[in-house]
Short mmCIF file of C-alpha atoms in Angstrom, two decimals:
data_model
loop_
_atom_site.label_atom_id
_atom_site.label_comp_id
_atom_site.label_asym_id
_atom_site.label_seq_id
_atom_site.Cartn_x
_atom_site.Cartn_y
_atom_site.Cartn_z
CA MET A 1375 -8.91 -45.81 -14.27
CA PHE A 1376 -11.56 -43.13 -14.17
CA GLN A 1377 -9.55 -41.15 -11.63
CA LYS A 1378 -6.46 -41.28 -13.82
CA LEU A 1379 -8.46 -40.05 -16.80
CA SER A 1380 -9.94 -37.12 -14.90
CA ALA A 1381 -6.49 -36.24 -13.50
CA SER A 1382 -5.03 -36.08 -17.00
CA ILE A 1383 -7.97 -33.99 -18.22
CA SER A 1384 -7.49 -31.48 -15.42
CA LYS A 1385 -3.75 -31.39 -16.13
CA ARG A 1386 -4.52 -30.64 -19.77
CA ALA A 1387 -7.02 -27.95 -18.78
CA LEU A 1388 -4.43 -26.33 -16.53
CA SER A 1389 -1.83 -26.17 -19.29
CA VAL A 1390 -4.37 -24.75 -21.76
CA TYR A 1391 -5.20 -22.13 -19.12
CA PHE A 1392 -1.50 -21.36 -18.64
CA TYR A 1393 -0.90 -20.74 -22.33
CA PHE A 1394 -4.04 -18.63 -22.54
CA ILE A 1395 -2.70 -16.35 -19.78
CA VAL A 1396 0.74 -16.19 -21.44
CA PHE A 1397 -1.06 -15.17 -24.64
CA TYR A 1398 -2.93 -12.44 -22.72
CA LEU A 1399 0.38 -11.17 -21.30
CA ILE A 1400 2.47 -11.29 -24.47
CA PHE A 1401 0.15 -10.90 -27.46
CA PRO A 1402 -0.53 -7.14 -27.03
CA ILE A 1403 3.24 -6.57 -26.94
CA LEU A 1404 3.90 -8.61 -30.08
CA ILE A 1405 1.20 -6.82 -32.03
CA ILE A 1406 3.25 -3.60 -31.92
CA PHE A 1407 5.83 -5.13 -34.31
CA PRO A 1408 3.64 -5.19 -37.46
CA ILE A 1409 2.20 -1.75 -36.62
CA SER A 1410 5.72 -0.31 -36.51
CA LEU A 1411 6.32 -1.59 -40.03
CA SER A 1412 3.30 0.14 -41.51
CA ASN A 1413 3.58 3.12 -43.83
CA ASN A 1414 0.14 4.46 -42.93
CA SER A 1415 -0.08 7.89 -41.36
CA PHE A 1416 -2.54 6.74 -38.72
CA LEU A 1417 -2.85 3.83 -36.42
CA ARG A 1418 -4.83 1.13 -38.15
CA PHE A 1419 -4.81 -2.63 -38.23
CA PRO A 1420 -3.90 -4.39 -40.41
CA PRO A 1421 -1.55 -1.84 -42.02
CA SER A 1422 -2.32 -1.37 -45.70
CA ASN A 1423 1.29 -1.03 -46.79
CA PHE A 1424 4.60 -1.83 -45.18
CA GLY A 1425 7.90 -0.01 -44.82
CA ILE A 1426 10.28 1.47 -42.30
CA ARG A 1427 9.02 5.04 -42.65
CA TRP A 1428 8.38 5.47 -38.87
CA TYR A 1429 11.86 4.28 -37.94
CA HIS A 1430 13.18 7.03 -40.23
CA THR A 1431 10.93 9.57 -38.51
CA PHE A 1432 12.22 8.46 -35.11
CA VAL A 1433 15.90 8.65 -36.05
CA ASN A 1434 15.61 11.95 -37.90
CA ASP A 1435 13.45 13.80 -35.39
CA PRO A 1436 15.72 15.83 -33.07
CA ALA A 1437 13.11 15.83 -30.27
CA TRP A 1438 13.01 12.02 -30.20
CA MET A 1439 16.79 11.72 -30.49
CA GLN A 1440 17.51 14.24 -27.71
CA ALA A 1441 15.02 12.47 -25.45
CA THR A 1442 16.67 9.13 -26.16
CA ILE A 1443 20.16 10.46 -25.47
CA LEU A 1444 19.03 12.15 -22.24
CA SER A 1445 17.36 8.94 -21.04
CA PHE A 1446 20.43 6.85 -21.81
CA GLY A 1447 22.62 9.35 -19.96
CA VAL A 1448 20.41 9.38 -16.86
CA ALA A 1449 19.88 5.60 -16.86
CA ILE A 1450 23.59 4.80 -17.23
CA SER A 1451 24.49 7.14 -14.36
CA VAL A 1452 21.73 5.58 -12.25
CA SER A 1453 22.80 2.03 -12.98
CA ILE A 1454 26.45 2.72 -12.06
CA LEU A 1455 25.57 4.68 -8.90
CA ALA A 1456 22.91 2.21 -7.74
CA ALA A 1457 25.17 -0.80 -8.36
CA ILE A 1458 28.01 0.72 -6.32
CA ILE A 1459 25.95 2.17 -3.46
CA GLY A 1460 23.68 -0.89 -3.29
CA THR A 1461 26.57 -3.36 -3.26
CA MET A 1462 28.30 -1.38 -0.51
CA ALA A 1463 25.08 -1.51 1.52
CA VAL A 1464 24.86 -5.29 0.99
CA LEU A 1465 28.41 -5.76 2.29
CA ALA A 1466 27.58 -3.78 5.44
CA LEU A 1467 24.19 -5.47 5.94
CA GLU A 1468 25.37 -9.03 5.35
CA ARG A 1469 28.76 -8.97 7.06
CA ARG A 1470 28.70 -6.52 9.92
CA ASN A 1471 26.82 -6.67 13.19
CA LEU A 1472 24.87 -3.53 12.47
CA ARG A 1473 22.55 -2.19 15.07
CA PHE A 1474 18.96 -2.13 13.78
CA SER A 1475 19.97 -4.30 10.83
CA ASN A 1476 16.39 -5.53 10.34
CA LEU A 1477 15.06 -2.01 10.38
CA LEU A 1478 17.76 -0.99 7.90
CA SER A 1479 16.79 -3.80 5.52
CA TYR A 1480 13.18 -2.58 5.60
CA PHE A 1481 14.37 0.97 4.99
CA MET A 1482 16.42 -0.19 1.99
CA SER A 1483 13.36 -1.82 0.40
CA SER A 1484 10.94 1.00 1.28
CA PRO A 1485 11.09 2.65 -2.18
CA LEU A 1486 9.44 -0.51 -3.59
CA LEU A 1487 6.34 0.01 -1.48
CA ILE A 1488 5.79 3.72 -2.01
CA PRO A 1489 3.94 4.77 -5.17
CA HIS A 1490 6.26 6.59 -7.58
CA ILE A 1491 3.79 9.44 -7.81
CA PHE A 1492 4.21 10.02 -4.07
CA ILE A 1493 8.01 10.06 -4.38
CA ALA A 1494 7.78 12.30 -7.45
CA LEU A 1495 5.61 14.88 -5.71
CA GLY A 1496 7.78 14.80 -2.57
CA VAL A 1497 11.04 15.32 -4.45
CA LEU A 1498 9.41 18.09 -6.49
CA ILE A 1499 8.26 19.99 -3.38
CA PHE A 1500 11.63 19.33 -1.71
CA THR A 1501 13.62 20.72 -4.66
CA ILE A 1502 11.32 23.75 -4.84
CA SER A 1503 11.85 24.57 -1.17
CA LEU A 1504 15.62 24.12 -1.65
CA GLY A 1505 15.48 26.33 -4.73
CA ILE A 1506 17.01 23.76 -7.10
CA GLU A 1507 14.12 23.04 -9.47
CA ASN A 1508 14.61 21.37 -12.81
CA SER A 1509 17.87 19.73 -11.76
CA ILE A 1510 19.06 16.64 -13.59
CA PHE A 1511 20.98 15.61 -10.45
CA ALA A 1512 17.73 15.46 -8.48
CA LEU A 1513 16.33 13.17 -11.19
CA ILE A 1514 19.39 10.90 -11.12
CA GLY A 1515 19.30 10.85 -7.30
CA ALA A 1516 15.60 9.96 -7.14
CA HIS A 1517 15.98 7.23 -9.77
CA THR A 1518 18.99 5.83 -7.91
CA ALA A 1519 16.93 5.74 -4.71
CA ILE A 1520 14.12 3.73 -6.33
CA ALA A 1521 16.68 1.37 -7.92
CA ILE A 1522 18.49 0.62 -4.63
CA PRO A 1523 16.03 -2.07 -3.41
CA TYR A 1524 16.52 -4.11 -6.60
CA VAL A 1525 20.32 -4.02 -6.20
CA VAL A 1526 20.13 -4.90 -2.49
CA LEU A 1527 17.76 -7.83 -3.23
CA ILE A 1528 19.74 -9.27 -6.16
CA VAL A 1529 23.29 -8.78 -4.84
CA GLY A 1530 22.19 -9.68 -1.30
CA ALA A 1531 20.73 -13.01 -2.46
CA SER A 1532 23.94 -13.93 -4.26
CA HIS A 1533 26.10 -12.74 -1.35
CA ARG A 1534 24.28 -15.09 1.03
CA GLN A 1535 25.36 -18.02 -1.15
CA LEU A 1536 28.97 -16.90 -1.21
CA ASP A 1537 31.66 -19.06 0.39
CA LEU A 1538 33.75 -16.64 2.42
CA THR A 1539 36.55 -19.14 3.27
CA LEU A 1540 38.72 -17.96 0.40
CA GLU A 1541 38.49 -14.34 1.51
CA ARG A 1542 39.28 -15.29 5.09
CA ALA A 1543 42.32 -17.26 3.84
CA ALA A 1544 43.52 -14.17 1.95
CA ARG A 1545 43.16 -12.13 5.13
CA VAL A 1546 45.10 -14.68 7.16
CA LEU A 1547 47.84 -14.63 4.53
CA GLY A 1548 48.22 -10.90 5.07
CA ALA A 1549 46.03 -9.19 2.43
CA GLY A 1550 44.24 -6.03 3.58
CA PRO A 1551 40.41 -6.15 3.82
CA ILE A 1552 39.90 -4.32 0.52
CA ARG A 1553 42.38 -6.42 -1.43
CA ALA A 1554 41.10 -9.64 0.10
CA PHE A 1555 37.54 -8.74 -0.91
CA PHE A 1556 38.39 -7.74 -4.48
CA SER A 1557 40.64 -10.74 -5.18
CA ALA A 1558 38.62 -13.45 -3.42
CA ALA A 1559 34.92 -12.63 -3.04
CA PHE A 1560 34.24 -9.98 -5.68
CA PRO A 1561 34.80 -12.14 -8.80
CA SER A 1562 31.98 -14.50 -7.81
CA LEU A 1563 29.76 -11.58 -6.80
CA LEU A 1564 30.36 -9.68 -10.06
CA PRO A 1565 27.71 -11.38 -12.26
CA SER A 1566 24.98 -10.47 -9.80
CA VAL A 1567 26.29 -6.89 -9.55
CA VAL A 1568 26.11 -6.60 -13.35
CA ALA A 1569 22.60 -8.13 -13.36
CA ALA A 1570 21.56 -5.61 -10.69
CA ALA A 1571 23.03 -2.77 -12.75
CA VAL A 1572 20.92 -3.87 -15.74
CA PHE A 1573 17.76 -3.89 -13.60
CA ALA A 1574 18.66 -0.45 -12.20
CA PHE A 1575 19.19 0.83 -15.75
CA PHE A 1576 15.63 -0.09 -16.71
CA VAL A 1577 14.13 1.22 -13.47
CA SER A 1578 15.42 4.61 -14.58
CA PHE A 1579 15.05 4.23 -18.34
CA ASP A 1580 11.33 3.34 -18.09
CA GLU A 1581 10.38 5.74 -15.31
CA LEU A 1582 7.88 8.43 -16.29
CA VAL A 1583 6.26 10.23 -13.39
CA ILE A 1584 9.32 11.39 -11.42
CA ALA A 1585 10.90 12.72 -14.63
CA GLN A 1586 7.62 14.35 -15.65
CA PHE A 1587 7.36 16.22 -12.33
CA LEU A 1588 11.03 17.20 -11.98
CA MET A 1589 12.05 18.13 -15.51
CA SER A 1590 10.70 21.08 -17.37
CA GLY A 1591 12.13 22.01 -20.72
CA ARG A 1592 14.11 18.83 -21.33
CA GLU A 1593 12.32 15.57 -22.07
CA THR A 1594 13.31 12.00 -21.28
CA LEU A 1595 12.18 9.22 -23.64
CA PRO A 1596 9.18 8.15 -21.49
CA MET A 1597 8.13 11.82 -21.29
CA ARG A 1598 8.30 12.07 -25.09
CA ILE A 1599 6.24 8.89 -25.49
CA TRP A 1600 3.71 10.11 -22.91
CA ALA A 1601 3.32 13.48 -24.64
CA ASP A 1602 2.82 11.76 -28.00
CA LEU A 1603 0.35 9.19 -26.65
CA ARG A 1604 -1.82 11.91 -25.16
CA LEU A 1605 -1.95 14.07 -28.24
CA GLU A 1606 -1.74 11.87 -31.29
CA LEU A 1607 -1.30 8.21 -31.99
CA ARG A 1608 1.28 8.25 -34.74
CA PRO A 1609 3.06 4.99 -35.53
CA THR A 1610 6.40 6.57 -34.50
CA ILE A 1611 5.58 5.25 -31.06
CA ALA A 1612 5.22 1.75 -32.47
CA ALA A 1613 8.72 2.02 -33.95
CA VAL A 1614 10.18 3.35 -30.68
CA SER A 1615 8.31 0.67 -28.72
CA THR A 1616 9.59 -2.11 -30.96
CA LEU A 1617 13.18 -0.99 -30.41
CA LEU A 1618 12.59 -0.76 -26.63
CA ILE A 1619 10.91 -4.19 -26.51
CA ILE A 1620 13.90 -5.78 -28.23
CA LEU A 1621 16.38 -3.91 -26.00
CA THR A 1622 14.52 -4.87 -22.81
CA THR A 1623 14.08 -8.52 -23.74
CA VAL A 1624 17.74 -9.01 -24.70
CA ALA A 1625 19.06 -7.17 -21.62
CA MET A 1626 16.73 -8.99 -19.24
CA PHE A 1627 17.65 -12.35 -20.73
CA ILE A 1628 21.34 -11.62 -20.17
CA ALA A 1629 20.67 -10.31 -16.64
CA GLU A 1630 18.66 -13.45 -15.75
CA LEU A 1631 21.44 -15.69 -17.09
CA LEU A 1632 24.03 -13.80 -15.05
CA ARG A 1633 21.88 -14.01 -11.92
CA ARG A 1634 21.42 -17.74 -12.41
CA ARG A 1635 25.11 -18.24 -13.14
CA THR A 1636 26.03 -16.85 -9.74
CA ALA A 1637 23.52 -19.18 -8.16
CA SER A 1638 24.81 -22.28 -9.98
CA LEU A 1639 28.49 -21.34 -9.47
CA THR A 1640 28.06 -21.23 -5.74
CA ASN A 1641 25.87 -24.33 -5.58
CA THR A 1642 28.44 -26.69 -7.09
CA MET B 356 38.99 -11.12 13.45
CA THR B 357 36.15 -10.08 15.75
CA ALA B 358 37.76 -6.70 16.40
CA ASN B 359 37.76 -6.21 12.65
CA ARG B 360 34.01 -6.58 12.31
CA ASP B 361 33.58 -2.85 12.87
CA TYR B 362 35.61 -1.43 10.03
CA GLY B 363 33.12 -1.83 7.18
CA LYS B 364 30.06 -0.36 8.82
CA TRP B 365 30.38 2.97 7.03
CA LEU B 366 29.60 1.14 3.75
CA ILE B 367 25.88 1.42 4.56
CA TRP B 368 25.97 5.22 4.86
CA PRO B 369 25.82 6.27 1.18
CA ALA B 370 22.62 4.25 0.78
CA ILE B 371 21.11 5.66 3.97
CA ILE B 372 21.92 9.24 2.97
CA LEU B 373 20.51 8.69 -0.53
CA LEU B 374 17.23 7.31 0.82
CA ILE B 375 16.94 10.06 3.43
CA LEU B 376 17.43 12.71 0.73
CA PHE B 377 15.13 11.21 -1.91
CA ILE B 378 12.52 9.20 0.03
CA LEU B 379 12.28 10.27 3.68
CA ALA B 380 12.81 14.04 3.40
CA PRO B 381 10.43 14.32 0.41
CA ALA B 382 7.77 12.37 2.35
CA VAL B 383 8.14 14.80 5.26
CA GLU B 384 7.93 17.68 2.76
CA ILE B 385 4.60 16.33 1.47
CA PHE B 386 3.19 16.33 5.01
CA ARG B 387 4.49 19.84 5.54
CA ALA B 388 3.16 21.21 2.25
CA SER B 389 -0.29 19.70 2.85
CA ILE B 390 -0.93 21.71 6.03
CA PHE B 391 1.53 24.65 5.97
CA ASP B 392 1.44 27.36 3.31
CA PRO B 393 3.64 28.77 4.92
CA GLU B 394 1.45 29.12 8.03
CA PHE B 395 -0.82 26.36 9.23
CA THR B 396 -3.87 26.09 7.00
CA THR B 397 -6.88 23.80 6.68
CA GLU B 398 -7.59 25.12 3.18
CA HIS B 399 -6.65 21.89 1.40
CA ILE B 400 -8.57 19.57 3.72
CA ASN B 401 -11.63 21.81 3.42
CA ARG B 402 -11.39 21.76 -0.35
CA ILE B 403 -11.44 17.95 -0.36
CA LEU B 404 -14.40 17.79 2.01
CA GLU B 405 -16.38 20.56 0.33
CA ARG B 406 -16.97 18.86 -2.99
CA ASP B 407 -18.03 15.25 -3.53
CA ILE B 408 -15.80 14.81 -6.55
CA TYR B 409 -12.57 14.19 -4.60
CA LEU B 410 -14.03 11.57 -2.29
CA THR B 411 -15.74 9.98 -5.29
CA ILE B 412 -12.35 9.65 -6.98
CA LEU B 413 -10.82 8.27 -3.76
CA TRP B 414 -13.57 5.68 -3.48
CA ARG B 415 -13.19 4.77 -7.18
CA THR B 416 -9.41 4.38 -6.77
CA ILE B 417 -9.92 2.01 -3.83
CA LYS B 418 -12.63 0.05 -5.67
CA VAL B 419 -10.58 -0.34 -8.88
CA SER B 420 -7.46 -1.34 -6.91
CA LEU B 421 -9.34 -3.92 -4.84
CA ILE B 422 -10.99 -5.48 -7.89
CA VAL B 423 -7.69 -5.53 -9.80
CA SER B 424 -5.83 -7.13 -6.90
CA ILE B 425 -8.50 -9.77 -6.20
CA LEU B 426 -8.87 -10.73 -9.87
CA SER B 427 -5.08 -10.82 -10.30
CA ALA B 428 -4.75 -13.18 -7.34
CA LEU B 429 -7.48 -15.52 -8.66
CA ILE B 430 -6.00 -15.54 -12.18
CA ALA B 431 -2.39 -15.89 -11.01
CA TYR B 432 -2.83 -18.74 -8.52
CA PRO B 433 -3.36 -21.57 -11.05
CA VAL B 434 -0.62 -20.12 -13.29
CA ALA B 435 1.90 -20.21 -10.44
CA TYR B 436 0.74 -23.73 -9.52
CA PHE B 437 1.25 -24.88 -13.11
CA ILE B 438 4.82 -23.55 -13.16
CA VAL B 439 5.77 -24.93 -9.77
CA LYS B 440 4.65 -28.45 -10.78
CA ARG B 441 7.00 -28.50 -13.80
CA PRO B 442 10.49 -30.06 -13.65
CA ARG B 443 13.17 -27.57 -12.51
CA GLN B 444 14.70 -27.04 -15.97
CA GLN B 445 11.37 -26.10 -17.54
CA GLN B 446 10.47 -23.70 -14.73
CA PHE B 447 13.16 -21.25 -15.88
CA ALA B 448 11.73 -21.12 -19.40
CA PHE B 449 8.13 -20.73 -18.18
CA LEU B 450 9.10 -18.05 -15.68
CA PHE B 451 10.91 -16.16 -18.42
CA LEU B 452 7.60 -15.93 -20.34
CA ILE B 453 6.23 -14.13 -17.28
CA PHE B 454 9.35 -12.02 -16.69
CA VAL B 455 9.45 -10.51 -20.19
CA PRO B 456 6.11 -8.69 -19.94
CA MET B 457 6.85 -7.82 -16.31
CA TRP B 458 9.90 -5.81 -17.31
CA MET B 459 8.29 -4.12 -20.29
CA ASN B 460 7.72 -0.38 -19.98
CA VAL B 461 4.20 0.35 -18.63
CA LEU B 462 3.73 3.08 -21.26
CA ILE B 463 4.42 0.59 -24.03
CA ARG B 464 2.11 -2.02 -22.55
CA THR B 465 -0.66 0.58 -22.24
CA TYR B 466 -0.01 1.71 -25.82
CA ALA B 467 -0.34 -1.92 -26.88
CA TRP B 468 -3.84 -2.02 -25.41
CA MET B 469 -4.74 1.15 -27.30
CA VAL B 470 -3.72 -0.68 -30.47
CA VAL B 471 -5.73 -3.78 -29.55
CA LEU B 472 -8.90 -2.06 -28.31
CA GLY B 473 -9.03 1.05 -30.52
CA ARG B 474 -11.74 1.95 -33.07
CA GLU B 475 -9.57 0.64 -35.88
CA GLY B 476 -7.77 -1.72 -33.53
CA ILE B 477 -7.22 -5.43 -33.91
CA ILE B 478 -10.37 -6.68 -32.22
CA ASN B 479 -12.69 -4.31 -34.07
CA SER B 480 -11.13 -4.80 -37.51
CA THR B 481 -11.00 -8.57 -37.09
CA MET B 482 -14.64 -8.76 -36.09
CA ILE B 483 -15.69 -6.50 -38.96
CA ALA B 484 -13.64 -8.57 -41.40
CA LEU B 485 -15.33 -11.73 -40.11
CA GLY B 486 -18.72 -10.06 -40.48
CA LEU B 487 -19.53 -10.43 -36.79
CA ILE B 488 -20.27 -6.73 -36.37
CA ASP B 489 -21.05 -3.92 -38.82
CA GLU B 490 -19.59 -1.02 -36.90
CA SER B 491 -16.74 -0.62 -34.43
CA ILE B 492 -17.61 -1.24 -30.78
CA GLN B 493 -16.42 1.33 -28.26
CA MET B 494 -13.86 -0.52 -26.12
CA LEU B 495 -11.11 2.03 -25.65
CA PHE B 496 -11.79 4.81 -23.11
CA THR B 497 -14.04 2.59 -20.96
CA SER B 498 -13.69 1.15 -17.45
CA GLY B 499 -13.42 -2.31 -18.95
CA ALA B 500 -10.30 -1.23 -20.86
CA VAL B 501 -8.78 0.05 -17.59
CA TYR B 502 -9.36 -3.29 -15.84
CA VAL B 503 -8.09 -5.42 -18.73
CA SER B 504 -4.88 -3.39 -19.08
CA MET B 505 -4.19 -2.89 -15.38
CA ILE B 506 -4.56 -6.61 -14.69
CA GLN B 507 -2.29 -7.44 -17.64
CA ILE B 508 0.32 -5.01 -16.30
CA LEU B 509 0.21 -6.19 -12.68
CA LEU B 510 -0.47 -9.92 -13.15
CA PRO B 511 3.20 -10.95 -13.63
CA ILE B 512 4.11 -9.53 -10.20
CA GLN B 513 1.31 -11.55 -8.60
CA ILE B 514 2.35 -14.72 -10.46
CA VAL B 515 5.99 -14.35 -9.40
CA THR B 516 5.05 -13.72 -5.74
CA CYS B 517 2.67 -16.70 -5.69
CA TYR B 518 5.27 -18.86 -7.38
CA SER B 519 8.02 -18.05 -4.89
CA ALA B 520 5.64 -18.76 -2.01
CA MET B 521 4.76 -22.13 -3.58
CA THR B 522 8.40 -23.16 -4.10
CA GLU B 523 8.83 -23.00 -0.30
CA ILE B 524 6.14 -25.65 0.19
CA ASP B 525 7.35 -29.14 0.96
CA PHE B 526 5.49 -31.33 -1.53
CA ASP B 527 6.08 -34.37 0.71
CA LEU B 528 3.39 -32.96 2.99
CA ILE B 529 0.82 -33.33 0.23
CA ARG B 530 2.02 -36.83 -0.54
CA ALA B 531 1.73 -37.63 3.18
CA ALA B 532 -1.84 -36.33 3.24
CA ARG B 533 -2.69 -38.50 0.21
CA ILE B 534 -1.16 -41.60 1.83
CA LEU B 535 -3.17 -40.93 4.97
CA GLY B 536 -6.31 -41.11 2.88
CA ALA B 537 -7.06 -37.56 1.75
CA SER B 538 -8.52 -37.15 -1.74
CA PRO B 539 -6.51 -34.92 -4.11
CA ALA B 540 -9.05 -32.14 -3.55
CA GLN B 541 -8.84 -32.53 0.22
CA ALA B 542 -5.02 -32.52 0.18
CA MET B 543 -5.16 -29.40 -1.93
CA ARG B 544 -7.64 -27.60 0.31
CA LYS B 545 -6.32 -28.64 3.70
CA VAL B 546 -2.56 -28.68 3.06
CA PHE B 547 -1.49 -26.82 -0.08
CA LEU B 548 -3.93 -23.91 0.05
CA PRO B 549 -3.22 -22.81 3.65
CA LEU B 550 0.53 -23.03 3.02
CA SER B 551 0.36 -20.92 -0.15
CA LEU B 552 -2.32 -18.48 1.02
CA ASP B 553 0.00 -16.14 2.89
CA GLY B 554 2.27 -15.60 -0.14
CA THR B 555 -0.76 -15.11 -2.37
CA ILE B 556 -2.17 -12.41 -0.11
CA THR B 557 1.26 -10.76 0.08
CA GLY B 558 1.19 -10.59 -3.74
CA MET B 559 -2.34 -9.22 -3.60
CA ILE B 560 -1.25 -6.47 -1.22
CA ILE B 561 1.69 -5.53 -3.48
CA VAL B 562 -0.63 -5.36 -6.50
CA PHE B 563 -3.13 -3.32 -4.46
CA MET B 564 -0.49 -0.80 -3.39
CA LEU B 565 0.82 -0.43 -6.94
CA SER B 566 -2.67 0.07 -8.40
CA MET B 567 -3.51 2.76 -5.85
CA GLY B 568 -0.73 4.90 -7.38
CA PHE B 569 -1.57 4.17 -11.04
CA PHE B 570 -2.11 7.05 -13.37
CA ILE B 571 -0.73 6.20 -16.83
CA THR B 572 -3.25 3.49 -17.68
CA PRO B 573 -6.44 5.24 -16.48
CA ALA B 574 -5.35 8.40 -18.33
CA LEU B 575 -4.68 6.63 -21.64
CA VAL B 576 -7.28 3.85 -21.93
CA GLY B 577 -9.97 5.04 -19.53
CA GLY B 578 -12.73 7.58 -20.05
CA PRO B 579 -13.22 10.82 -18.11
CA THR B 580 -15.05 8.95 -15.34
CA ASP B 581 -12.17 6.50 -14.84
CA LEU B 582 -9.69 8.99 -13.40
CA MET B 583 -7.90 7.89 -10.23
CA LEU B 584 -6.12 9.74 -7.40
CA GLY B 585 -2.83 9.57 -9.32
CA ASN B 586 -4.39 11.48 -12.22
CA LEU B 587 -5.77 14.06 -9.81
CA ILE B 588 -2.29 14.59 -8.32
CA GLU B 589 -0.80 14.95 -11.79
CA MET B 590 -3.42 17.52 -12.83
CA GLN B 591 -2.88 19.56 -9.66
CA VAL B 592 0.89 19.54 -10.23
CA GLU B 593 0.37 20.73 -13.81
CA GLN B 594 -1.66 23.64 -12.41
CA LEU B 595 1.11 24.31 -9.85
CA ASN B 596 -1.22 23.58 -6.89
CA TRP B 597 1.45 21.75 -4.93
CA GLY B 598 -0.20 22.13 -1.54
CA PHE B 599 -3.44 20.56 -2.72
CA ALA B 600 -1.54 17.86 -4.62
CA ALA B 601 0.28 17.09 -1.35
CA MET B 602 -3.03 16.75 0.51
CA ILE B 603 -4.32 14.29 -2.10
CA ALA B 604 -1.04 12.37 -1.80
CA ILE B 605 -1.57 12.17 1.98
CA LEU B 606 -5.10 10.88 1.36
CA LEU B 607 -3.65 8.26 -1.02
CA PHE B 608 -0.98 7.26 1.49
CA PHE B 609 -3.26 6.77 4.50
CA SER B 610 -6.09 5.07 2.67
CA THR B 611 -3.56 2.62 1.20
CA LEU B 612 -2.02 2.02 4.62
CA ILE B 613 -5.35 1.38 6.35
CA ILE B 614 -6.58 -1.06 3.70
CA VAL B 615 -3.25 -2.92 3.68
CA LEU B 616 -3.46 -3.35 7.47
CA VAL B 617 -7.03 -4.67 7.14
CA LEU B 618 -5.98 -7.10 4.39
CA ARG B 619 -3.09 -8.36 6.57
CA ARG B 620 -5.57 -8.97 9.39
CA ILE B 621 -7.92 -10.91 7.13
CA SER B 622 -5.01 -12.92 5.79
CA LYS B 623 -3.95 -13.98 9.30
CA MET B 624 -7.49 -14.99 10.23
CA LEU B 625 -7.97 -16.95 7.01
CA THR B 626 -4.69 -18.84 7.33
CA LYS B 627 -5.50 -19.73 10.93
CA SER B 628 -8.99 -21.00 10.26
CA LEU B 629 -7.93 -22.87 7.11
CA SER B 630 -5.14 -24.78 8.87
CA ARG B 631 -7.50 -25.58 11.78
CA GLY B 632 -9.78 -27.06 9.17
CA SER B 633 -12.85 -25.07 10.14
CA LEU B 634 -13.39 -23.83 6.58
#
């Protein structure tokens, strides 16, 4: 009796602890919403009057808009490139008897373990010695490289659960390797490829330090936010942040659902 | 069919070339730039050794990263345990609460802490409104602010790593230990803890490596004495001192590597002695 009581108390304590930590993780993010709706010129809490003044500033300021467009352009290129190159790598790693395949898997995930500032400095020095500074292609390439591990992990996990019988049947019935893959295996792999593309998009869209080192003259959105945060704390950032928080949450929710759908499709 | 197993091998090449161009070659370039300018030079090493400030910042970076990774592991462990004990359907929802902050832009999360901890931030204005304090307390631009924000930023990664290690554990083993007469605490300490320790330390090492390269958070919420190696690299790059920046990056790389190897060692010893029951 006593043991049962103490077990239920410790269970209750654990769940209180859990919600406290979730509060610690999420509350600071939520607090940005009301700030973004203030009409005050300076950061203060609680705002003394409300309005969408800072959303107007964001949309009508060419510097913010150009940064947003540049970031979208880079991130979309990165997500397409990383999804294609990463999926190709998964097909080679999972299906072929590659020599050094363990070593190659480690190599594919190496960008996860190296600090971005190290990569940023290296690519900067490399582009300088090649004489191609300030190149947007170097930025897209570097972002694609740091997005590759995510694609390999996500698509690789779903590929391991794939039933390859159908593809083999297509081959036996005379389809070429490419056609057999695209008609039999690819449809069930597609949700995870899309999920991986979403993750790759945000790896690039949120990345600051590589862009900061490589780009001079043109600003990406994180560079614009960084410059603003260092100089002045205007609530424009709260408006931008609110939009980004909503975008990230919605996209991640969809990506998670897609990832899980692949898992449940192949399990049944 | 077996003859056919060769035809798709080229598919790996685009990824290999990409990583050679943007990870491997740049890493080699950092090594080169740190000691050649263009002839061999010890200028950058000497500069680091001549003044205490650089080694002080190195030591501070290591200290902050170790504290952040240890605290994250201690905070995350019960959270992961709570999630893993839920029914499968609920786990997805609970994990999503952890995933959302994990994927939020680090700049935005740091900005959020500036809003919470600032002079006219939430904590100060709430406490003044409640009459608890008369004047704002300085919380922003302190070491405490750096720890609170860095842990909040890195904690989700630790929770997720701990959680995935715990899902691998066969819970029948704990039931077996209980049937054989172990108390819940004993079953926890002698069975569950050793099995989950390795994953927890892996998470700790990941958090440690990520904190070693941090520079956004210390720059925005810390004071002048909270700067880390990452900030030093950024400042040197702004002043176009690439060679010296490269030497600091090398320092960052090797100190991270050495400490990670030591942590791995400790992890192996701990797991061994825990499962032998000598602890």
